[in-house]
mmCIF file with all atom_site columns, C-alpha atoms and ligand atoms in Angstrom:
data_model
loop_
_atom_site.group_PDB
_atom_site.id
_atom_site.type_symbol
_atom_site.label_atom_id
_atom_site.label_alt_id
_atom_site.label_comp_id
_atom_site.label_asym_id
_atom_site.label_entity_id
_atom_site.label_seq_id
_atom_site.pdbx_PDB_ins_code
_atom_site.Cartn_x
_atom_site.Cartn_y
_atom_site.Cartn_z
_atom_site.occupancy
_atom_site.B_iso_or_equiv
_atom_site.pdbx_formal_charge
_atom_site.auth_seq_id
_atom_site.auth_comp_id
_atom_site.auth_asym_id
_atom_site.auth_atom_id
_atom_site.pdbx_PDB_model_num
ATOM   1   C CA  . MET A 1 1   ? 46.225 -21.079 -14.448 1.00 82.00 ? 1   MET A CA  1
ATOM   2   C CA  . LYS A 1 2   ? 48.061 -19.334 -17.081 1.00 91.00 ? 2   LYS A CA  1
ATOM   3   C CA  . ARG A 1 3   ? 51.893 -20.724 -16.560 1.00 97.00 ? 3   ARG A CA  1
ATOM   4   C CA  . THR A 1 4   ? 53.853 -18.025 -17.545 1.00 98.00 ? 4   THR A CA  1
ATOM   5   C CA  . ALA A 1 5   ? 58.426 -18.637 -18.001 1.00 98.00 ? 5   ALA A CA  1
ATOM   6   C CA  . VAL A 1 6   ? 60.866 -16.275 -17.954 1.00 98.00 ? 6   VAL A CA  1
ATOM   7   C CA  . TYR A 1 7   ? 63.963 -16.446 -19.918 1.00 98.00 ? 7   TYR A CA  1
ATOM   8   C CA  . PRO A 1 8   ? 66.580 -14.110 -18.887 1.00 98.00 ? 8   PRO A CA  1
ATOM   9   C CA  . GLY A 1 9   ? 69.852 -12.989 -20.528 1.00 97.00 ? 9   GLY A CA  1
ATOM   10  C CA  . MET A 1 10  ? 71.878 -9.737  -21.452 1.00 97.00 ? 10  MET A CA  1
ATOM   11  C CA  . PHE A 1 11  ? 70.964 -10.898 -25.543 1.00 98.00 ? 11  PHE A CA  1
ATOM   12  C CA  . ASP A 1 12  ? 73.670 -9.317  -26.303 1.00 97.00 ? 12  ASP A CA  1
ATOM   13  C CA  . PRO A 1 13  ? 73.431 -10.141 -29.735 1.00 98.00 ? 13  PRO A CA  1
ATOM   14  C CA  . VAL A 1 14  ? 69.793 -12.650 -29.730 1.00 98.00 ? 14  VAL A CA  1
ATOM   15  C CA  . THR A 1 15  ? 71.729 -15.971 -31.550 1.00 98.00 ? 15  THR A CA  1
ATOM   16  C CA  . HIS A 1 16  ? 69.903 -18.502 -32.805 1.00 97.00 ? 16  HIS A CA  1
ATOM   17  C CA  . GLY A 1 17  ? 70.692 -20.907 -30.072 1.00 97.00 ? 17  GLY A CA  1
ATOM   18  C CA  . HIS A 1 18  ? 68.724 -18.472 -28.002 1.00 97.00 ? 18  HIS A CA  1
ATOM   19  C CA  . LEU A 1 19  ? 65.909 -18.681 -30.174 1.00 98.00 ? 19  LEU A CA  1
ATOM   20  C CA  . ASP A 1 20  ? 65.689 -22.671 -30.615 1.00 97.00 ? 20  ASP A CA  1
ATOM   21  C CA  . LEU A 1 21  ? 65.880 -22.489 -26.947 1.00 97.00 ? 21  LEU A CA  1
ATOM   22  C CA  . ALA A 1 22  ? 62.783 -19.857 -26.648 1.00 98.00 ? 22  ALA A CA  1
ATOM   23  C CA  . ASP A 1 23  ? 61.337 -21.934 -29.185 1.00 97.00 ? 23  ASP A CA  1
ATOM   24  C CA  . ARG A 1 24  ? 61.433 -25.324 -27.575 1.00 97.00 ? 24  ARG A CA  1
ATOM   25  C CA  . GLY A 1 25  ? 60.235 -23.036 -24.169 1.00 97.00 ? 25  GLY A CA  1
ATOM   26  C CA  . ARG A 1 26  ? 57.212 -21.366 -25.117 1.00 97.00 ? 26  ARG A CA  1
ATOM   27  C CA  . ARG A 1 27  ? 55.682 -24.783 -26.391 1.00 97.00 ? 27  ARG A CA  1
ATOM   28  C CA  . HIS A 1 28  ? 55.816 -25.996 -22.611 1.00 96.00 ? 28  HIS A CA  1
ATOM   29  C CA  . TYR A 1 29  ? 54.175 -22.656 -21.389 1.00 97.00 ? 29  TYR A CA  1
ATOM   30  C CA  . ASP A 1 30  ? 50.959 -19.495 -22.061 1.00 98.00 ? 30  ASP A CA  1
ATOM   31  C CA  . ARG A 1 31  ? 52.882 -17.604 -21.626 1.00 98.00 ? 31  ARG A CA  1
ATOM   32  C CA  . LEU A 1 32  ? 57.094 -16.461 -22.109 1.00 98.00 ? 32  LEU A CA  1
ATOM   33  C CA  . ILE A 1 33  ? 58.983 -13.957 -21.762 1.00 98.00 ? 33  ILE A CA  1
ATOM   34  C CA  . LEU A 1 34  ? 62.623 -13.169 -22.730 1.00 98.00 ? 34  LEU A CA  1
ATOM   35  C CA  . ALA A 1 35  ? 63.777 -10.567 -20.073 1.00 98.00 ? 35  ALA A CA  1
ATOM   36  C CA  . VAL A 1 36  ? 66.663 -8.639  -21.415 1.00 98.00 ? 36  VAL A CA  1
ATOM   37  C CA  . LEU A 1 37  ? 68.773 -7.576  -18.750 1.00 97.00 ? 37  LEU A CA  1
ATOM   38  C CA  . ARG A 1 38  ? 69.940 -3.814  -18.122 1.00 94.00 ? 38  ARG A CA  1
ATOM   39  C CA  . ASN A 1 39  ? 73.369 -4.155  -16.729 1.00 82.00 ? 39  ASN A CA  1
ATOM   40  C CA  . ASP A 1 40  ? 74.896 -0.971  -16.730 1.00 71.00 ? 40  ASP A CA  1
ATOM   41  C CA  . THR A 1 41  ? 78.667 -2.502  -14.888 1.00 80.00 ? 41  THR A CA  1
ATOM   42  C CA  . LYS A 1 42  ? 79.199 -4.346  -17.920 1.00 80.00 ? 42  LYS A CA  1
ATOM   43  C CA  . GLN A 1 43  ? 79.427 -2.585  -21.410 1.00 92.00 ? 43  GLN A CA  1
ATOM   44  C CA  . PRO A 1 44  ? 78.002 -4.065  -24.099 1.00 96.00 ? 44  PRO A CA  1
ATOM   45  C CA  . LEU A 1 45  ? 77.745 -4.135  -28.036 1.00 97.00 ? 45  LEU A CA  1
ATOM   46  C CA  . PHE A 1 46  ? 73.914 -2.908  -27.878 1.00 97.00 ? 46  PHE A CA  1
ATOM   47  C CA  . ASN A 1 47  ? 72.266 -0.750  -25.402 1.00 96.00 ? 47  ASN A CA  1
ATOM   48  C CA  . LEU A 1 48  ? 69.110 -1.820  -23.890 1.00 97.00 ? 48  LEU A CA  1
ATOM   49  C CA  . ASP A 1 49  ? 67.378 -0.247  -26.675 1.00 97.00 ? 49  ASP A CA  1
ATOM   50  C CA  . GLU A 1 50  ? 69.400 -2.099  -29.183 1.00 98.00 ? 50  GLU A CA  1
ATOM   51  C CA  . ARG A 1 51  ? 68.923 -5.576  -27.170 1.00 98.00 ? 51  ARG A CA  1
ATOM   52  C CA  . ILE A 1 52  ? 65.039 -5.198  -27.068 1.00 98.00 ? 52  ILE A CA  1
ATOM   53  C CA  . ALA A 1 53  ? 64.828 -3.947  -30.839 1.00 98.00 ? 53  ALA A CA  1
ATOM   54  C CA  . LEU A 1 54  ? 66.938 -6.959  -31.840 1.00 98.00 ? 54  LEU A CA  1
ATOM   55  C CA  . VAL A 1 55  ? 65.281 -9.750  -30.063 1.00 98.00 ? 55  VAL A CA  1
ATOM   56  C CA  . ARG A 1 56  ? 62.083 -8.464  -30.697 1.00 98.00 ? 56  ARG A CA  1
ATOM   57  C CA  . GLU A 1 57  ? 62.088 -8.420  -34.707 1.00 98.00 ? 57  GLU A CA  1
ATOM   58  C CA  . ALA A 1 58  ? 63.445 -11.278 -34.175 1.00 98.00 ? 58  ALA A CA  1
ATOM   59  C CA  . VAL A 1 59  ? 60.359 -13.310 -32.689 1.00 98.00 ? 59  VAL A CA  1
ATOM   60  C CA  . GLU A 1 60  ? 58.006 -11.398 -34.694 1.00 97.00 ? 60  GLU A CA  1
ATOM   61  C CA  . GLY A 1 61  ? 55.403 -13.591 -34.873 1.00 96.00 ? 61  GLY A CA  1
ATOM   62  C CA  . TRP A 1 62  ? 55.858 -15.918 -32.073 1.00 96.00 ? 62  TRP A CA  1
ATOM   63  C CA  . SER A 1 63  ? 51.862 -15.988 -30.522 1.00 93.00 ? 63  SER A CA  1
ATOM   64  C CA  . ASN A 1 64  ? 53.436 -16.849 -26.603 1.00 96.00 ? 64  ASN A CA  1
ATOM   65  C CA  . VAL A 1 65  ? 55.851 -14.761 -26.751 1.00 98.00 ? 65  VAL A CA  1
ATOM   66  C CA  . GLU A 1 66  ? 56.891 -10.961 -25.461 1.00 98.00 ? 66  GLU A CA  1
ATOM   67  C CA  . VAL A 1 67  ? 59.815 -9.113  -24.899 1.00 98.00 ? 67  VAL A CA  1
ATOM   68  C CA  . ASP A 1 68  ? 60.968 -6.898  -21.885 1.00 98.00 ? 68  ASP A CA  1
ATOM   69  C CA  . SER A 1 69  ? 63.714 -5.697  -19.908 1.00 98.00 ? 69  SER A CA  1
ATOM   70  C CA  . PHE A 1 70  ? 64.598 -5.866  -16.457 1.00 98.00 ? 70  PHE A CA  1
ATOM   71  C CA  . ASP A 1 71  ? 66.813 -4.357  -13.700 1.00 96.00 ? 71  ASP A CA  1
ATOM   72  C CA  . GLY A 1 72  ? 68.031 -5.522  -10.039 1.00 96.00 ? 72  GLY A CA  1
ATOM   73  C CA  . LEU A 1 73  ? 67.203 -8.970  -9.290  1.00 97.00 ? 73  LEU A CA  1
ATOM   74  C CA  . LEU A 1 74  ? 65.501 -11.673 -11.966 1.00 98.00 ? 74  LEU A CA  1
ATOM   75  C CA  . VAL A 1 75  ? 63.611 -13.116 -9.046  1.00 98.00 ? 75  VAL A CA  1
ATOM   76  C CA  . ASP A 1 76  ? 61.949 -9.860  -8.098  1.00 98.00 ? 76  ASP A CA  1
ATOM   77  C CA  . TYR A 1 77  ? 61.398 -9.260  -12.009 1.00 98.00 ? 77  TYR A CA  1
ATOM   78  C CA  . ALA A 1 78  ? 59.962 -12.785 -12.163 1.00 98.00 ? 78  ALA A CA  1
ATOM   79  C CA  . ARG A 1 79  ? 57.765 -11.975 -9.472  1.00 98.00 ? 79  ARG A CA  1
ATOM   80  C CA  . SER A 1 80  ? 56.580 -9.493  -10.808 1.00 98.00 ? 80  SER A CA  1
ATOM   81  C CA  . VAL A 1 81  ? 55.013 -10.956 -13.979 1.00 98.00 ? 81  VAL A CA  1
ATOM   82  C CA  . ASP A 1 82  ? 53.910 -13.851 -12.186 1.00 98.00 ? 82  ASP A CA  1
ATOM   83  C CA  . ALA A 1 83  ? 56.497 -16.286 -13.554 1.00 98.00 ? 83  ALA A CA  1
ATOM   84  C CA  . SER A 1 84  ? 56.572 -19.517 -11.786 1.00 98.00 ? 84  SER A CA  1
ATOM   85  C CA  . VAL A 1 85  ? 59.397 -20.586 -13.498 1.00 98.00 ? 85  VAL A CA  1
ATOM   86  C CA  . ILE A 1 86  ? 62.997 -19.437 -14.899 1.00 98.00 ? 86  ILE A CA  1
ATOM   87  C CA  . LEU A 1 87  ? 63.817 -20.685 -18.173 1.00 98.00 ? 87  LEU A CA  1
ATOM   88  C CA  . ARG A 1 88  ? 67.818 -21.487 -19.019 1.00 98.00 ? 88  ARG A CA  1
ATOM   89  C CA  . GLY A 1 89  ? 69.853 -23.663 -21.754 1.00 96.00 ? 89  GLY A CA  1
ATOM   90  C CA  . ILE A 1 90  ? 72.960 -25.876 -21.082 1.00 95.00 ? 90  ILE A CA  1
ATOM   91  C CA  . ARG A 1 91  ? 74.771 -26.364 -23.974 1.00 90.00 ? 91  ARG A CA  1
ATOM   92  C CA  . VAL A 1 92  ? 78.112 -27.620 -22.706 1.00 88.00 ? 92  VAL A CA  1
ATOM   93  C CA  . ALA A 1 93  ? 79.596 -29.092 -19.590 1.00 88.00 ? 93  ALA A CA  1
ATOM   94  C CA  . SER A 1 94  ? 81.504 -25.530 -18.976 1.00 87.00 ? 94  SER A CA  1
ATOM   95  C CA  . ASP A 1 95  ? 77.764 -24.287 -18.742 1.00 90.00 ? 95  ASP A CA  1
ATOM   96  C CA  . PHE A 1 96  ? 76.562 -26.258 -15.755 1.00 93.00 ? 96  PHE A CA  1
ATOM   97  C CA  . GLU A 1 97  ? 78.462 -25.046 -12.840 1.00 95.00 ? 97  GLU A CA  1
ATOM   98  C CA  . TYR A 1 98  ? 77.703 -20.833 -13.732 1.00 95.00 ? 98  TYR A CA  1
ATOM   99  C CA  . GLU A 1 99  ? 74.044 -22.381 -14.018 1.00 97.00 ? 99  GLU A CA  1
ATOM   100 C CA  . MET A 1 100 ? 73.529 -24.551 -11.511 1.00 97.00 ? 100 MET A CA  1
ATOM   101 C CA  . GLN A 1 101 ? 75.154 -21.437 -9.433  1.00 97.00 ? 101 GLN A CA  1
ATOM   102 C CA  . MET A 1 102 ? 72.295 -19.338 -10.117 1.00 98.00 ? 102 MET A CA  1
ATOM   103 C CA  . ALA A 1 103 ? 69.812 -21.644 -9.951  1.00 98.00 ? 103 ALA A CA  1
ATOM   104 C CA  . MET A 1 104 ? 70.815 -22.342 -6.684  1.00 98.00 ? 104 MET A CA  1
ATOM   105 C CA  . MET A 1 105 ? 70.739 -19.069 -5.758  1.00 98.00 ? 105 MET A CA  1
ATOM   106 C CA  . ASN A 1 106 ? 67.262 -17.837 -7.164  1.00 98.00 ? 106 ASN A CA  1
ATOM   107 C CA  . ARG A 1 107 ? 65.683 -20.831 -5.142  1.00 98.00 ? 107 ARG A CA  1
ATOM   108 C CA  . HIS A 1 108 ? 67.439 -19.284 -1.985  1.00 98.00 ? 108 HIS A CA  1
ATOM   109 C CA  . LEU A 1 109 ? 66.024 -15.683 -2.995  1.00 98.00 ? 109 LEU A CA  1
ATOM   110 C CA  . SER A 1 110 ? 62.816 -17.428 -3.849  1.00 98.00 ? 110 SER A CA  1
ATOM   111 C CA  . PRO A 1 111 ? 62.350 -20.810 -3.520  1.00 98.00 ? 111 PRO A CA  1
ATOM   112 C CA  . GLU A 1 112 ? 58.254 -20.904 -5.116  1.00 97.00 ? 112 GLU A CA  1
ATOM   113 C CA  . LEU A 1 113 ? 60.054 -20.574 -8.349  1.00 98.00 ? 113 LEU A CA  1
ATOM   114 C CA  . GLU A 1 114 ? 61.777 -22.981 -9.874  1.00 98.00 ? 114 GLU A CA  1
ATOM   115 C CA  . THR A 1 115 ? 64.354 -23.178 -12.812 1.00 98.00 ? 115 THR A CA  1
ATOM   116 C CA  . VAL A 1 116 ? 63.967 -25.371 -15.637 1.00 98.00 ? 116 VAL A CA  1
ATOM   117 C CA  . PHE A 1 117 ? 67.107 -25.903 -18.448 1.00 97.00 ? 117 PHE A CA  1
ATOM   118 C CA  . LEU A 1 118 ? 66.649 -26.868 -21.248 1.00 96.00 ? 118 LEU A CA  1
ATOM   119 C CA  . VAL A 1 119 ? 68.711 -28.285 -24.276 1.00 94.00 ? 119 VAL A CA  1
ATOM   120 C CA  . PRO A 1 120 ? 69.442 -26.467 -27.085 1.00 91.00 ? 120 PRO A CA  1
ATOM   121 C CA  . THR A 1 121 ? 69.794 -28.399 -30.744 1.00 93.00 ? 121 THR A CA  1
ATOM   122 C CA  . GLU A 1 122 ? 73.426 -29.617 -30.975 1.00 92.00 ? 122 GLU A CA  1
ATOM   123 C CA  . ALA A 1 123 ? 73.800 -27.392 -34.032 1.00 93.00 ? 123 ALA A CA  1
ATOM   124 C CA  . TYR A 1 124 ? 73.924 -24.603 -31.279 1.00 93.00 ? 124 TYR A CA  1
ATOM   125 C CA  . SER A 1 125 ? 75.986 -26.139 -28.661 1.00 91.00 ? 125 SER A CA  1
ATOM   126 C CA  . TYR A 1 126 ? 78.766 -23.974 -29.799 1.00 93.00 ? 126 TYR A CA  1
ATOM   127 C CA  . VAL A 1 127 ? 76.896 -20.390 -30.653 1.00 95.00 ? 127 VAL A CA  1
ATOM   128 C CA  . SER A 1 128 ? 77.491 -17.821 -27.590 1.00 96.00 ? 128 SER A CA  1
ATOM   129 C CA  . SER A 1 129 ? 76.840 -14.212 -27.943 1.00 97.00 ? 129 SER A CA  1
ATOM   130 C CA  . ARG A 1 130 ? 81.073 -13.967 -26.847 1.00 96.00 ? 130 ARG A CA  1
ATOM   131 C CA  . LEU A 1 131 ? 81.635 -15.832 -29.386 1.00 97.00 ? 131 LEU A CA  1
ATOM   132 C CA  . VAL A 1 132 ? 79.735 -13.995 -32.081 1.00 98.00 ? 132 VAL A CA  1
ATOM   133 C CA  . ARG A 1 133 ? 80.643 -10.403 -31.305 1.00 98.00 ? 133 ARG A CA  1
ATOM   134 C CA  . GLU A 1 134 ? 84.553 -11.326 -31.229 1.00 98.00 ? 134 GLU A CA  1
ATOM   135 C CA  . VAL A 1 135 ? 84.085 -13.683 -34.901 1.00 98.00 ? 135 VAL A CA  1
ATOM   136 C CA  . ALA A 1 136 ? 82.125 -10.602 -35.854 1.00 98.00 ? 136 ALA A CA  1
ATOM   137 C CA  . GLY A 1 137 ? 84.538 -7.864  -34.877 1.00 97.00 ? 137 GLY A CA  1
ATOM   138 C CA  . LEU A 1 138 ? 87.365 -9.672  -36.446 1.00 97.00 ? 138 LEU A CA  1
ATOM   139 C CA  . GLY A 1 139 ? 85.612 -9.775  -39.662 1.00 95.00 ? 139 GLY A CA  1
ATOM   140 C CA  . GLY A 1 140 ? 84.360 -13.208 -39.672 1.00 96.00 ? 140 GLY A CA  1
ATOM   141 C CA  . ASN A 1 141 ? 80.557 -14.701 -41.236 1.00 96.00 ? 141 ASN A CA  1
ATOM   142 C CA  . VAL A 1 142 ? 77.967 -15.173 -38.345 1.00 97.00 ? 142 VAL A CA  1
ATOM   143 C CA  . ASP A 1 143 ? 75.136 -15.484 -40.848 1.00 96.00 ? 143 ASP A CA  1
ATOM   144 C CA  . ASN A 1 144 ? 73.947 -18.408 -40.068 1.00 95.00 ? 144 ASN A CA  1
ATOM   145 C CA  . LEU A 1 145 ? 74.549 -18.412 -35.988 1.00 97.00 ? 145 LEU A CA  1
ATOM   146 C CA  . VAL A 1 146 ? 72.492 -15.468 -35.479 1.00 98.00 ? 146 VAL A CA  1
ATOM   147 C CA  . PRO A 1 147 ? 69.145 -13.856 -37.234 1.00 98.00 ? 147 PRO A CA  1
ATOM   148 C CA  . ALA A 1 148 ? 69.247 -11.799 -40.405 1.00 98.00 ? 148 ALA A CA  1
ATOM   149 C CA  . ASN A 1 149 ? 68.608 -8.390  -38.511 1.00 98.00 ? 149 ASN A CA  1
ATOM   150 C CA  . VAL A 1 150 ? 71.315 -9.204  -35.923 1.00 98.00 ? 150 VAL A CA  1
ATOM   151 C CA  . SER A 1 151 ? 74.123 -10.521 -38.824 1.00 98.00 ? 151 SER A CA  1
ATOM   152 C CA  . LYS A 1 152 ? 72.825 -6.733  -40.417 1.00 97.00 ? 152 LYS A CA  1
ATOM   153 C CA  . ALA A 1 153 ? 73.304 -4.866  -36.870 1.00 98.00 ? 153 ALA A CA  1
ATOM   154 C CA  . LEU A 1 154 ? 76.932 -6.218  -36.162 1.00 98.00 ? 154 LEU A CA  1
ATOM   155 C CA  . LYS A 1 155 ? 78.057 -5.529  -39.524 1.00 97.00 ? 155 LYS A CA  1
ATOM   156 C CA  . GLN A 1 156 ? 76.938 -2.342  -39.110 1.00 96.00 ? 156 GLN A CA  1
ATOM   157 C CA  . ARG A 1 157 ? 78.231 -1.654  -35.877 1.00 96.00 ? 157 ARG A CA  1
ATOM   158 C CA  . PHE A 1 158 ? 82.006 -2.570  -37.031 1.00 95.00 ? 158 PHE A CA  1
ATOM   159 C CA  . ALA A 1 159 ? 81.508 -1.164  -40.343 1.00 89.00 ? 159 ALA A CA  1
ATOM   160 C CA  . ARG A 1 160 ? 81.827 2.501   -38.785 1.00 56.00 ? 160 ARG A CA  1
ATOM   161 C CA  . ASP A 1 161 ? 84.919 1.412   -36.318 1.00 55.00 ? 161 ASP A CA  1
HETATM 162 O O1  . LIG B 2 .   ? 72.597 -14.018 -20.870 1.00 84.84 ? 1   LIG B O1  1
HETATM 163 P P1  . LIG B 2 .   ? 73.474 -13.988 -19.761 1.00 84.84 ? 1   LIG B P1  1
HETATM 164 O O2  . LIG B 2 .   ? 74.693 -13.110 -19.330 1.00 84.84 ? 1   LIG B O2  1
HETATM 165 O O3  . LIG B 2 .   ? 74.143 -15.320 -19.346 1.00 84.84 ? 1   LIG B O3  1
HETATM 166 O O4  . LIG B 2 .   ? 72.627 -13.888 -18.350 1.00 84.84 ? 1   LIG B O4  1
HETATM 167 C C1  . LIG B 2 .   ? 72.928 -13.455 -17.041 1.00 84.84 ? 1   LIG B C1  1
HETATM 168 C C2  . LIG B 2 .   ? 71.386 -13.678 -16.128 1.00 84.84 ? 1   LIG B C2  1
HETATM 169 C C3  . LIG B 2 .   ? 70.911 -12.035 -17.140 1.00 84.84 ? 1   LIG B C3  1
HETATM 170 C C4  . LIG B 2 .   ? 70.498 -14.741 -16.161 1.00 84.84 ? 1   LIG B C4  1
HETATM 171 C C5  . LIG B 2 .   ? 72.222 -13.434 -15.200 1.00 84.84 ? 1   LIG B C5  1
HETATM 172 O O5  . LIG B 2 .   ? 73.054 -11.943 -14.532 1.00 84.84 ? 1   LIG B O5  1
HETATM 173 C C6  . LIG B 2 .   ? 71.025 -12.703 -14.103 1.00 84.84 ? 1   LIG B C6  1
HETATM 174 O O6  . LIG B 2 .   ? 69.862 -13.047 -13.496 1.00 84.84 ? 1   LIG B O6  1
HETATM 175 N N1  . LIG B 2 .   ? 70.907 -11.034 -13.408 1.00 84.84 ? 1   LIG B N1  1
HETATM 176 C C7  . LIG B 2 .   ? 70.432 -10.602 -12.455 1.00 84.84 ? 1   LIG B C7  1
HETATM 177 C C8  . LIG B 2 .   ? 70.672 -9.893  -11.258 1.00 84.84 ? 1   LIG B C8  1
HETATM 178 C C9  . LIG B 2 .   ? 70.334 -11.136 -10.526 1.00 84.84 ? 1   LIG B C9  1
HETATM 179 O O7  . LIG B 2 .   ? 69.277 -11.715 -10.410 1.00 84.84 ? 1   LIG B O7  1
HETATM 180 N N2  . LIG B 2 .   ? 71.180 -12.122 -10.010 1.00 84.84 ? 1   LIG B N2  1
HETATM 181 C C10 . LIG B 2 .   ? 71.039 -12.888 -8.536  1.00 84.84 ? 1   LIG B C10 1
HETATM 182 C C11 . LIG B 2 .   ? 70.981 -14.118 -9.668  1.00 84.84 ? 1   LIG B C11 1
HETATM 183 S S1  . LIG B 2 .   ? 71.618 -15.774 -8.908  1.00 84.84 ? 1   LIG B S1  1
#
């Protein structure tokens, strides 16, 4: 049986931290789907199409990785793609509480779906999309924290403002 895992997130924008986690995750599953949340209530820096395009470019050539978007409950999306696992990363202790709450709620909603936590490489343990957006918006260099296409997109986005 094919084992499918879903790695969900806003990916606003995708960082080397996300990619490190996806690269680790894909070694354990036949198919890994990076599922980009639409979420119209948050005001993302990049719209859904842009976030998807940036993730797609970043994982180009990764044989068992797909990029998709979802809306609504994650457990419903996971069921629709036959996933048995939700993949998430825990970087630092402060991630733990939020991640546990989500994992418990998802288990409540869909007991057969397992959440698997992976630990990203130390080099990216402090990298978050929120900080990348903030630093890039203030003119700081994030080149080593995000793939080249994201770095370019950030420069264009903030040059325009
Ligand atoms: O990148 P993020 O913002 O940490 O990802 C959060 C995400 C997308 C995993 C979470 O917001 C989510 O799963 N949203 C979908 C709605 C849902 O299923 N909510 C209940 C889960 S507890």
